[in-house]
mmCIF file of C-alpha atoms in Angstrom:
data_model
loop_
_atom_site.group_PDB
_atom_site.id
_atom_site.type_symbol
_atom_site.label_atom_id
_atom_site.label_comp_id
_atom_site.label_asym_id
_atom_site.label_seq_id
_atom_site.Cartn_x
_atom_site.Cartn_y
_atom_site.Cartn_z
ATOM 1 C CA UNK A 1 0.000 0.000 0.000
ATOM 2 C CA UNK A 2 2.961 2.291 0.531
ATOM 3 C CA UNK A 3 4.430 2.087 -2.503
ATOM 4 C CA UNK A 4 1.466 2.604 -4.314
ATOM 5 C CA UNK A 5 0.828 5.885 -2.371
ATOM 6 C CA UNK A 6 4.282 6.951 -3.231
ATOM 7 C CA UNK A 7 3.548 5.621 -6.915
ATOM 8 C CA UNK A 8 0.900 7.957 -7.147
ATOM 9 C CA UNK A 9 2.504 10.756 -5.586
ATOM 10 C CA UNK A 10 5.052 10.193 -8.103
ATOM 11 C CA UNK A 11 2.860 9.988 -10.950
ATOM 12 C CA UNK A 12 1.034 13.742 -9.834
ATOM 13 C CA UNK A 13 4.418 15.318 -9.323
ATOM 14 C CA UNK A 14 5.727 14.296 -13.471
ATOM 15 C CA UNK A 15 1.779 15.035 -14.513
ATOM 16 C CA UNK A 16 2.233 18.735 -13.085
ATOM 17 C CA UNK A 17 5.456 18.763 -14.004
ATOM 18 C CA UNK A 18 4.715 20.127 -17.932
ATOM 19 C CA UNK A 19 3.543 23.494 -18.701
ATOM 20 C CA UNK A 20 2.091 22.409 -21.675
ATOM 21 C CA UNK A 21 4.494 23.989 -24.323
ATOM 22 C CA UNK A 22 5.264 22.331 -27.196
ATOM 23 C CA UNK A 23 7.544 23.297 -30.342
ATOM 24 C CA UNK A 24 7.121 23.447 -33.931
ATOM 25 C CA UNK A 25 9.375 22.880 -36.125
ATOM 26 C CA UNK A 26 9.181 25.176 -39.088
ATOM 27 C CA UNK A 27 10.153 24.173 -43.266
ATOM 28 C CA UNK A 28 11.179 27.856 -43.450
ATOM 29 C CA UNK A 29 12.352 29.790 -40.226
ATOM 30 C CA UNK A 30 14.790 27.912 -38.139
ATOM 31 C CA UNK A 31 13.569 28.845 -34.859
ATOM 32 C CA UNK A 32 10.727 27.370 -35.687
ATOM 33 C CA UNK A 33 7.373 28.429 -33.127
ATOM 34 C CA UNK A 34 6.209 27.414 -29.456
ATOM 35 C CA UNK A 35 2.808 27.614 -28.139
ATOM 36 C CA UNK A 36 0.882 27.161 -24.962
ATOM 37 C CA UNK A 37 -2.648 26.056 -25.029
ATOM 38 C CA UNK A 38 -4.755 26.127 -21.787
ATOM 39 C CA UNK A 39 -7.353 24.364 -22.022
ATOM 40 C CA UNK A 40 -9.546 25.743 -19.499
ATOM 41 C CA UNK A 41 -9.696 29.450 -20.998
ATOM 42 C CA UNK A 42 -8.836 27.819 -24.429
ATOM 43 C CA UNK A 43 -5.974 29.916 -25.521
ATOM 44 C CA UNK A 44 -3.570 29.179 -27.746
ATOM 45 C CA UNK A 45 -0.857 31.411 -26.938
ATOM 46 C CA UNK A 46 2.546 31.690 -29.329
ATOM 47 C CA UNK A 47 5.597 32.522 -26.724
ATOM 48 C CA UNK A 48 6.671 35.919 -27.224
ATOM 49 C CA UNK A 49 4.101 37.003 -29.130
ATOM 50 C CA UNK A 50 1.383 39.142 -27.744
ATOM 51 C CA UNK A 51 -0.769 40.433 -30.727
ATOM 52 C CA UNK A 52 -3.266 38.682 -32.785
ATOM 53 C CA UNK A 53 -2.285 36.087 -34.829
ATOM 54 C CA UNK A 54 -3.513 34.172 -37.557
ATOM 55 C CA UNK A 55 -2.980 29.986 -38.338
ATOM 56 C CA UNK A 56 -3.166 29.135 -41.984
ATOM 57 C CA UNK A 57 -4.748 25.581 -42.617
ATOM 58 C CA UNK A 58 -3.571 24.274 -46.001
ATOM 59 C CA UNK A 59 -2.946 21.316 -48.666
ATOM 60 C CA UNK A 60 -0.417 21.366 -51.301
ATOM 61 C CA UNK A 61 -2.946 20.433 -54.046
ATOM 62 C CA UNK A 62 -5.603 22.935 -53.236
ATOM 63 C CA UNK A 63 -6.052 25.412 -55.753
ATOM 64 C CA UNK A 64 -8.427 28.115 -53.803
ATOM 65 C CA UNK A 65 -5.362 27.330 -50.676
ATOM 66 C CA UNK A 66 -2.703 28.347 -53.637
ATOM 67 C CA UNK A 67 -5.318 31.636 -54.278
ATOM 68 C CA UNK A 68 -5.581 32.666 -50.061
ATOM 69 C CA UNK A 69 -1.515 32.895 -50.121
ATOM 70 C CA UNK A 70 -1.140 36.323 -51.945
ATOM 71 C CA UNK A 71 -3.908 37.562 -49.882
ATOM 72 C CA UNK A 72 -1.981 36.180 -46.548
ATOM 73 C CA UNK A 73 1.221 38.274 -47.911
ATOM 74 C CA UNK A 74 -0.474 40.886 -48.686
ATOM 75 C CA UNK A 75 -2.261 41.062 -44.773
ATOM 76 C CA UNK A 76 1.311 40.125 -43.593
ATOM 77 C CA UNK A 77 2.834 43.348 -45.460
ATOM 78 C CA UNK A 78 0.281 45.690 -44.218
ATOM 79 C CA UNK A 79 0.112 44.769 -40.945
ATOM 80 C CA UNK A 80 3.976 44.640 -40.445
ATOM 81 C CA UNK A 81 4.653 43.488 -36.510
ATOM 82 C CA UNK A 82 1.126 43.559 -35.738
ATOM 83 C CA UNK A 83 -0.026 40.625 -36.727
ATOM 84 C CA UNK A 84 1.683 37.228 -37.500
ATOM 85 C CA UNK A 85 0.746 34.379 -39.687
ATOM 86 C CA UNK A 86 1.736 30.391 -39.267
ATOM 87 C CA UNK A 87 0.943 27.790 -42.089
ATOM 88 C CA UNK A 88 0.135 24.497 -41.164
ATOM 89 C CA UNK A 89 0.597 21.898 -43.785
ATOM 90 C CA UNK A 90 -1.796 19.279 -43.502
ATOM 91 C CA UNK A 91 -0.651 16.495 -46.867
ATOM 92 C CA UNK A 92 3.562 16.328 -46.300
ATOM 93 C CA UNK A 93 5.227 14.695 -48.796
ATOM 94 C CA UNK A 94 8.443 15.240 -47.015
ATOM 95 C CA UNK A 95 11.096 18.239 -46.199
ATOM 96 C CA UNK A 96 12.330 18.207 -49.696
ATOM 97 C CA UNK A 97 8.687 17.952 -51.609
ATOM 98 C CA UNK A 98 7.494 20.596 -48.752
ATOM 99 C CA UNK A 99 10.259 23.017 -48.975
ATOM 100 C CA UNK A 100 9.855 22.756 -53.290
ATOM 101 C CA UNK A 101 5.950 23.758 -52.221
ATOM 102 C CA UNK A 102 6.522 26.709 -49.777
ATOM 103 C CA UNK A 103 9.306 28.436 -52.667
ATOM 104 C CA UNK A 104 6.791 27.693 -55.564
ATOM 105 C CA UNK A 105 3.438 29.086 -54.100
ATOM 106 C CA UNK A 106 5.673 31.735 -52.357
ATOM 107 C CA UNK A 107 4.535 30.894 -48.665
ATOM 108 C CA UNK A 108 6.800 32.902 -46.833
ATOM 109 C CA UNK A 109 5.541 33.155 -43.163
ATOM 110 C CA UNK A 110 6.287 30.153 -40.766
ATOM 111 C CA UNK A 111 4.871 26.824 -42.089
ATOM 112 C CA UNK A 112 4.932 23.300 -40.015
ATOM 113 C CA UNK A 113 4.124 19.947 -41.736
ATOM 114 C CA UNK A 114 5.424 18.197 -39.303
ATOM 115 C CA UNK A 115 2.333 15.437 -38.371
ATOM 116 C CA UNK A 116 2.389 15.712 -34.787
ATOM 117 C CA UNK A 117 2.650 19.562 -34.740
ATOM 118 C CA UNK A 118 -0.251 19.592 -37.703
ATOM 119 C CA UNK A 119 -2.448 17.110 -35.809
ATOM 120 C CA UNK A 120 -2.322 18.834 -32.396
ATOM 121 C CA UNK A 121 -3.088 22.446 -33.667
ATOM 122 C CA UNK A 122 -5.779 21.062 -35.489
ATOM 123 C CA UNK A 123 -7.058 19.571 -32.708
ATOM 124 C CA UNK A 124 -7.275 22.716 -30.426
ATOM 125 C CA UNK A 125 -9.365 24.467 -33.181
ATOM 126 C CA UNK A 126 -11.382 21.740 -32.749
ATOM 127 C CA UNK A 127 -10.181 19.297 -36.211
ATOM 128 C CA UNK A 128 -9.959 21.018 -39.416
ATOM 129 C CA UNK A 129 -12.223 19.444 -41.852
ATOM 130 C CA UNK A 130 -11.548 21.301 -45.177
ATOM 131 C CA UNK A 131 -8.963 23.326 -46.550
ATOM 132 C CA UNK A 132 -8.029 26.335 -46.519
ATOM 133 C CA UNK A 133 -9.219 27.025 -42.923
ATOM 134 C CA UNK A 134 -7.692 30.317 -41.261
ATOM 135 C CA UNK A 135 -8.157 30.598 -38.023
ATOM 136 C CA UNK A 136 -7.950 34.649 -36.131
ATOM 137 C CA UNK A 137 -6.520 34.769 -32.431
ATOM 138 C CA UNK A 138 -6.694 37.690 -30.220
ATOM 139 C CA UNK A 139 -3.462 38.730 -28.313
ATOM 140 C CA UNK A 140 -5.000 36.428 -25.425
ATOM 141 C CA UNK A 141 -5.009 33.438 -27.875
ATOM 142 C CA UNK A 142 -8.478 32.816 -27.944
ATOM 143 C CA UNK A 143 -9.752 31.907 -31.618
ATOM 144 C CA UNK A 144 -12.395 35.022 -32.714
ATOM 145 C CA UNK A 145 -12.738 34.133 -36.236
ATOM 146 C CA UNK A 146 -13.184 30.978 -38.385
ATOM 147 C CA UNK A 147 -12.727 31.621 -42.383
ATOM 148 C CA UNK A 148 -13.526 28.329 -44.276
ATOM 149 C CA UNK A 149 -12.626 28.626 -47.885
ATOM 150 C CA UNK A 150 -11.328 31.254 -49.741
ATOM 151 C CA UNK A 151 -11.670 34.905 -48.613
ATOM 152 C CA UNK A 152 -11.081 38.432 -49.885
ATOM 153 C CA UNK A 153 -8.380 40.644 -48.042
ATOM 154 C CA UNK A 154 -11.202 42.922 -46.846
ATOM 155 C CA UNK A 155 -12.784 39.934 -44.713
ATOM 156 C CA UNK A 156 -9.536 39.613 -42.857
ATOM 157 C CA UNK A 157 -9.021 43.583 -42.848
ATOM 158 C CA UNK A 158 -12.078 43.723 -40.921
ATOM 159 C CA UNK A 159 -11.274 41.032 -38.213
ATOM 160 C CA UNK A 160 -7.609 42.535 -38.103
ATOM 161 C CA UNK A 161 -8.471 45.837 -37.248
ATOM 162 C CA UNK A 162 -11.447 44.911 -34.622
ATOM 163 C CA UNK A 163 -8.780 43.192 -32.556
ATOM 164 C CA UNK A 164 -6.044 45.927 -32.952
ATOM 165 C CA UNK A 165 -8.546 48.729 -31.789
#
């Protein structure tokens, strides 16, 4: 009986032991990204980033997810350091394949195709069903907008500026 109170001491020290950070690697910026999701408040937050923030849910064959990256670029130019974008790649081929993709569609902002990192920030928007899906955080981390398909810059203007006001 002891040693299974100790056990289970044991097991609740390592369980509180994460802070529930994880990495993600990145094809295209070596420092790749870390986030921190709380469940609870569901917030997704990015470490050291404290603005709104936008995650890009794409395929490689998708022609309308090929259409939304100019209009990502564009948001991204406009909106300099006050807003950032991520790309997660949903159908890797591989580093080599997925590099080729990010240069030829011009995806320039930090993309992860990495499987684990893909399937876990789908899951905290609650599974991604359809490409492209972008998803708008506030600078809390809590998702305020859901844009399934493709969309015109002046949808995302709008949500952009709501949360910087």
């Amino acid at each position: 009986m002891k040693n299974l109170i100790i056990l289970a001491i044991f097991g609740l020290f390592l369980a509180s032991c994460g802070d529930g950070s994880r990495h993600h690697m990145s094809l295209n910026d070596k420092n790749g990204f870390d986030t921190t999701y709380n469940v609870e408040q569901k917030e997704l937050k990015i470490s050291g980033w404290d603005k709104p923030y936008m995650l890009f849910f794409f395929s490689t064959m998708c022609g309308a997810c090929e259409s939304q990256v100019p209009i990502i670029n564009e948001l991204i130019k406009e909106y300099g350091e006050n807003i950032k974008v991520y790309g997660i790649m949903g159908d890797t081929k591989g580093f080599d394949s997925d590099i080729f993709v990010l240069k030829e569609k011009n995806i320039n902002f930090p993309t992860t195709s990495v499987p684990k990192s893909v399937s876990y920030l789908s899951s905290v928007v609650g599974g991604v069903m359809g490409t492209p899906v972008t998803y708008v955080f506030d600078k809390n981390g809590r998702a305020t907008k859901q844009f399934l398909g493709l969309y015109p810059k002046s949808a995302f203007d709008s949500e952009i500026k709501r949360l910087l006001d």
